[in-house]
Amino acid sequence: PDATISGAVIQEFDQEKNLLYEWKSLDHIGIGDTLTCLVDPLAQSIDYIHVNSVQSDSDSTWIVSCRHLDQVIKIHKEKGEILWRLGGEGNQFEFTNDSLRFSAQHSVQLHENGDFSLFDNGNCKAEKISRALVYSLNQEEKTISLSRELTHTPPVYTSFMGNYNLLPGG
């Protein structure tokens, strides 16, 4: 009860620096959704969501990577509501061909074809391996399939940070 909780605030401004939209994680996501393998729930300071990338999906939505939730979420800007949650607690998608699933990810990036890539740190898993992943997402059917996985030989593991960029030509 005496802990300091750090959440996330996402804001969008126009060119004149007028606030257009604002979203606060503490208004929408419970602290209990945090990965306890990454965050000690009894600590004095808790970064319960740890947003590490935000990308505008359209004029009305954001795609947000929440590392400490082990989750990617889609947020409606004007309404502030979460449209879907991918991974972690409250996952709404079926992973069709990735039994490992991502864990404590970084740098979620949308692609023009609707796919997205991310850097999977691989925390909280028995085998410590980090991967660069590309997923195909069907938002209507709530399915996700792994379309590309890049790993290193021998395996590389980085418990925090990391980035992955898909270069022109794949």
One Martini backbone bead per residue (centre of mass of N, CA, C, O) as a GRO file, in nm:
protein
  170
    1PRO     BB    1   0.049   0.066  -0.010
    2ASP     BB    2   0.345   0.241  -0.028
    3ALA     BB    3   0.374   0.249  -0.319
    4THR     BB    4   0.510   0.351  -0.624
    5ILE     BB    5   0.329   0.423  -0.920
    6SER     BB    6   0.401   0.363  -1.265
    7GLY     BB    7   0.278   0.488  -1.548
    8ALA     BB    8   0.099   0.592  -1.844
    9VAL     BB    9   0.123   0.868  -2.085
   10ILE     BB   10  -0.064   0.952  -2.376
   11GLN     BB   11   0.010   1.200  -2.627
   12GLU     BB   12  -0.148   1.443  -2.853
   13PHE     BB   13  -0.035   1.699  -3.077
   14ASP     BB   14  -0.033   1.978  -3.236
   15GLN     BB   15   0.145   2.233  -3.386
   16GLU     BB   16   0.028   2.433  -3.141
   17LYS     BB   17   0.021   2.249  -2.873
   18ASN     BB   18  -0.245   2.097  -2.870
   19LEU     BB   19  -0.444   1.886  -2.709
   20LEU     BB   20  -0.600   1.596  -2.839
   21TYR     BB   21  -0.481   1.341  -2.670
   22GLU     BB   22  -0.547   1.118  -2.379
   23TRP     BB   23  -0.375   0.849  -2.197
   24LYS     BB   24  -0.429   0.637  -1.900
   25SER     BB   25  -0.344   0.345  -1.761
   26LEU     BB   26  -0.486   0.361  -1.473
   27ASP     BB   27  -0.782   0.379  -1.620
   28HIS     BB   28  -0.747   0.064  -1.781
   29ILE     BB   29  -0.511  -0.086  -1.607
   30GLY     BB   30  -0.418  -0.321  -1.401
   31ILE     BB   31  -0.165  -0.405  -1.180
   32GLY     BB   32  -0.219  -0.728  -1.189
   33ASP     BB   33  -0.095  -0.761  -1.500
   34THR     BB   34   0.180  -0.796  -1.411
   35LEU     BB   35   0.493  -0.926  -1.434
   36THR     BB   36   0.650  -1.100  -1.174
   37CYS     BB   37   0.926  -1.166  -1.328
   38LEU     BB   38   0.985  -0.835  -1.350
   39VAL     BB   39   0.793  -0.747  -1.102
   40ASP     BB   40   0.780  -0.643  -0.778
   41PRO     BB   41   0.487  -0.620  -0.584
   42LEU     BB   42   0.670  -0.527  -0.308
   43ALA     BB   43   0.778  -0.277  -0.398
   44GLN     BB   44   0.828   0.072  -0.372
   45SER     BB   45   0.870   0.061  -0.695
   46ILE     BB   46   0.630   0.059  -0.978
   47ASP     BB   47   0.654  -0.046  -1.320
   48TYR     BB   48   0.368  -0.184  -1.454
   49ILE     BB   49   0.398  -0.127  -1.788
   50HIS     BB   50   0.618  -0.020  -1.978
   51VAL     BB   51   0.645   0.179  -2.222
   52ASN     BB   52   0.831   0.141  -2.560
   53SER     BB   53   0.588   0.187  -2.777
   54VAL     BB   54   0.442   0.417  -3.026
   55GLN     BB   55   0.181   0.385  -3.279
   56SER     BB   56   0.018   0.499  -3.544
   57ASP     BB   57  -0.247   0.340  -3.717
   58SER     BB   58  -0.429   0.596  -3.720
   59ASP     BB   59  -0.632   0.864  -3.657
   60SER     BB   60  -0.772   0.667  -3.403
   61THR     BB   61  -0.500   0.490  -3.339
   62TRP     BB   62  -0.298   0.284  -3.120
   63ILE     BB   63   0.016   0.119  -3.079
   64VAL     BB   64   0.118  -0.063  -2.778
   65SER     BB   65   0.403  -0.130  -2.583
   66CYS     BB   66   0.394  -0.357  -2.285
   67ARG     BB   67   0.631  -0.507  -2.117
   68HIS     BB   68   0.507  -0.566  -1.814
   69LEU     BB   69   0.252  -0.715  -1.969
   70ASP     BB   70   0.312  -0.870  -2.229
   71GLN     BB   71   0.196  -0.634  -2.440
   72VAL     BB   72  -0.032  -0.550  -2.701
   73ILE     BB   73  -0.211  -0.247  -2.780
   74LYS     BB   74  -0.531  -0.106  -2.873
   75ILE     BB   75  -0.618   0.243  -2.911
   76HIS     BB   76  -0.863   0.475  -2.876
   77LYS     BB   77  -0.822   0.802  -2.874
   78GLU     BB   78  -1.098   0.944  -2.804
   79LYS     BB   79  -1.213   0.715  -2.600
   80GLY     BB   80  -0.966   0.529  -2.461
   81GLU     BB   81  -1.010   0.252  -2.554
   82ILE     BB   82  -0.963  -0.086  -2.560
   83LEU     BB   83  -0.973  -0.296  -2.839
   84TRP     BB   84  -0.700  -0.469  -2.775
   85ARG     BB   85  -0.524  -0.774  -2.654
   86LEU     BB   86  -0.176  -0.887  -2.681
   87GLY     BB   87  -0.111  -1.081  -2.455
   88GLY     BB   88  -0.106  -1.174  -2.162
   89GLU     BB   89  -0.337  -1.053  -1.978
   90GLY     BB   90  -0.624  -1.076  -2.166
   91ASN     BB   91  -0.593  -1.226  -2.410
   92GLN     BB   92  -0.756  -1.222  -2.757
   93PHE     BB   93  -0.555  -1.426  -2.897
   94GLU     BB   94  -0.455  -1.665  -3.138
   95PHE     BB   95  -0.182  -1.869  -3.154
   96THR     BB   96  -0.102  -2.068  -3.433
   97ASN     BB   97   0.261  -2.084  -3.452
   98ASP     BB   98   0.359  -1.978  -3.139
   99SER     BB   99   0.451  -2.130  -2.851
  100LEU     BB  100   0.639  -1.912  -2.716
  101ARG     BB  101   0.602  -1.640  -2.749
  102PHE     BB  102   0.621  -1.340  -2.637
  103SER     BB  103   0.862  -1.152  -2.408
  104ALA     BB  104   0.925  -0.851  -2.313
  105GLN     BB  105   0.898  -0.642  -2.532
  106HIS     BB  106   1.011  -0.448  -2.824
  107SER     BB  107   0.952  -0.252  -3.083
  108VAL     BB  108   0.678  -0.197  -3.221
  109GLN     BB  109   0.597  -0.250  -3.578
  110LEU     BB  110   0.434  -0.134  -3.842
  111HIS     BB  111   0.304  -0.236  -4.153
  112GLU     BB  112   0.151  -0.180  -4.451
  113ASN     BB  113   0.026  -0.492  -4.452
  114GLY     BB  114  -0.034  -0.532  -4.114
  115ASP     BB  115   0.206  -0.610  -4.001
  116PHE     BB  116   0.438  -0.701  -3.729
  117SER     BB  117   0.712  -0.606  -3.528
  118LEU     BB  118   0.956  -0.749  -3.287
  119PHE     BB  119   1.133  -0.761  -2.978
  120ASP     BB  120   1.222  -1.057  -2.813
  121ASN     BB  121   1.361  -1.101  -2.511
  122GLY     BB  122   1.264  -1.369  -2.326
  123ASN     BB  123   1.143  -1.345  -2.072
  124CYS     BB  124   1.015  -1.588  -1.855
  125LYS     BB  125   1.187  -1.830  -1.963
  126ALA     BB  126   1.357  -2.116  -1.975
  127GLU     BB  127   1.467  -2.018  -2.248
  128LYS     BB  128   1.726  -1.799  -2.324
  129ILE     BB  129   1.585  -1.599  -2.588
  130SER     BB  130   1.627  -1.383  -2.858
  131ARG     BB  131   1.394  -1.218  -3.095
  132ALA     BB  132   1.292  -1.166  -3.424
  133LEU     BB  133   0.958  -1.060  -3.523
  134VAL     BB  134   0.687  -1.163  -3.747
  135TYR     BB  135   0.343  -1.071  -3.778
  136SER     BB  136   0.019  -1.189  -3.844
  137LEU     BB  137  -0.293  -1.005  -3.833
  138ASN     BB  138  -0.632  -1.087  -3.725
  139GLN     BB  139  -0.869  -0.879  -3.598
  140GLU     BB  140  -1.141  -1.025  -3.649
  141GLU     BB  141  -1.043  -1.333  -3.558
  142LYS     BB  142  -0.814  -1.329  -3.343
  143THR     BB  143  -0.529  -1.379  -3.501
  144ILE     BB  144  -0.185  -1.515  -3.488
  145SER     BB  145   0.111  -1.522  -3.702
  146LEU     BB  146   0.414  -1.650  -3.775
  147SER     BB  147   0.632  -1.531  -4.046
  148ARG     BB  148   0.901  -1.446  -3.871
  149GLU     BB  149   1.234  -1.563  -3.760
  150LEU     BB  150   1.512  -1.419  -3.579
  151THR     BB  151   1.823  -1.564  -3.509
  152HIS     BB  152   2.106  -1.673  -3.333
  153THR     BB  153   2.434  -1.826  -3.392
  154PRO     BB  154   2.427  -1.839  -3.119
  155PRO     BB  155   2.230  -1.765  -2.883
  156VAL     BB  156   2.063  -1.467  -2.782
  157TYR     BB  157   2.057  -1.260  -2.475
  158THR     BB  158   1.830  -0.992  -2.370
  159SER     BB  159   1.666  -0.864  -2.089
  160PHE     BB  160   1.701  -0.571  -2.221
  161MET     BB  161   1.599  -0.416  -2.456
  162GLY     BB  162   1.586  -0.347  -2.795
  163ASN     BB  163   1.590  -0.403  -3.157
  164TYR     BB  164   1.397  -0.393  -3.476
  165ASN     BB  165   1.458  -0.377  -3.833
  166LEU     BB  166   1.304  -0.367  -4.135
  167LEU     BB  167   1.437  -0.382  -4.434
  168PRO     BB  168   1.460  -0.325  -4.738
  169GLY     BB  169   1.384  -0.643  -4.878
  170GLY     BB  170   1.384  -0.800  -4.576
   0.00000   0.00000   0.00000
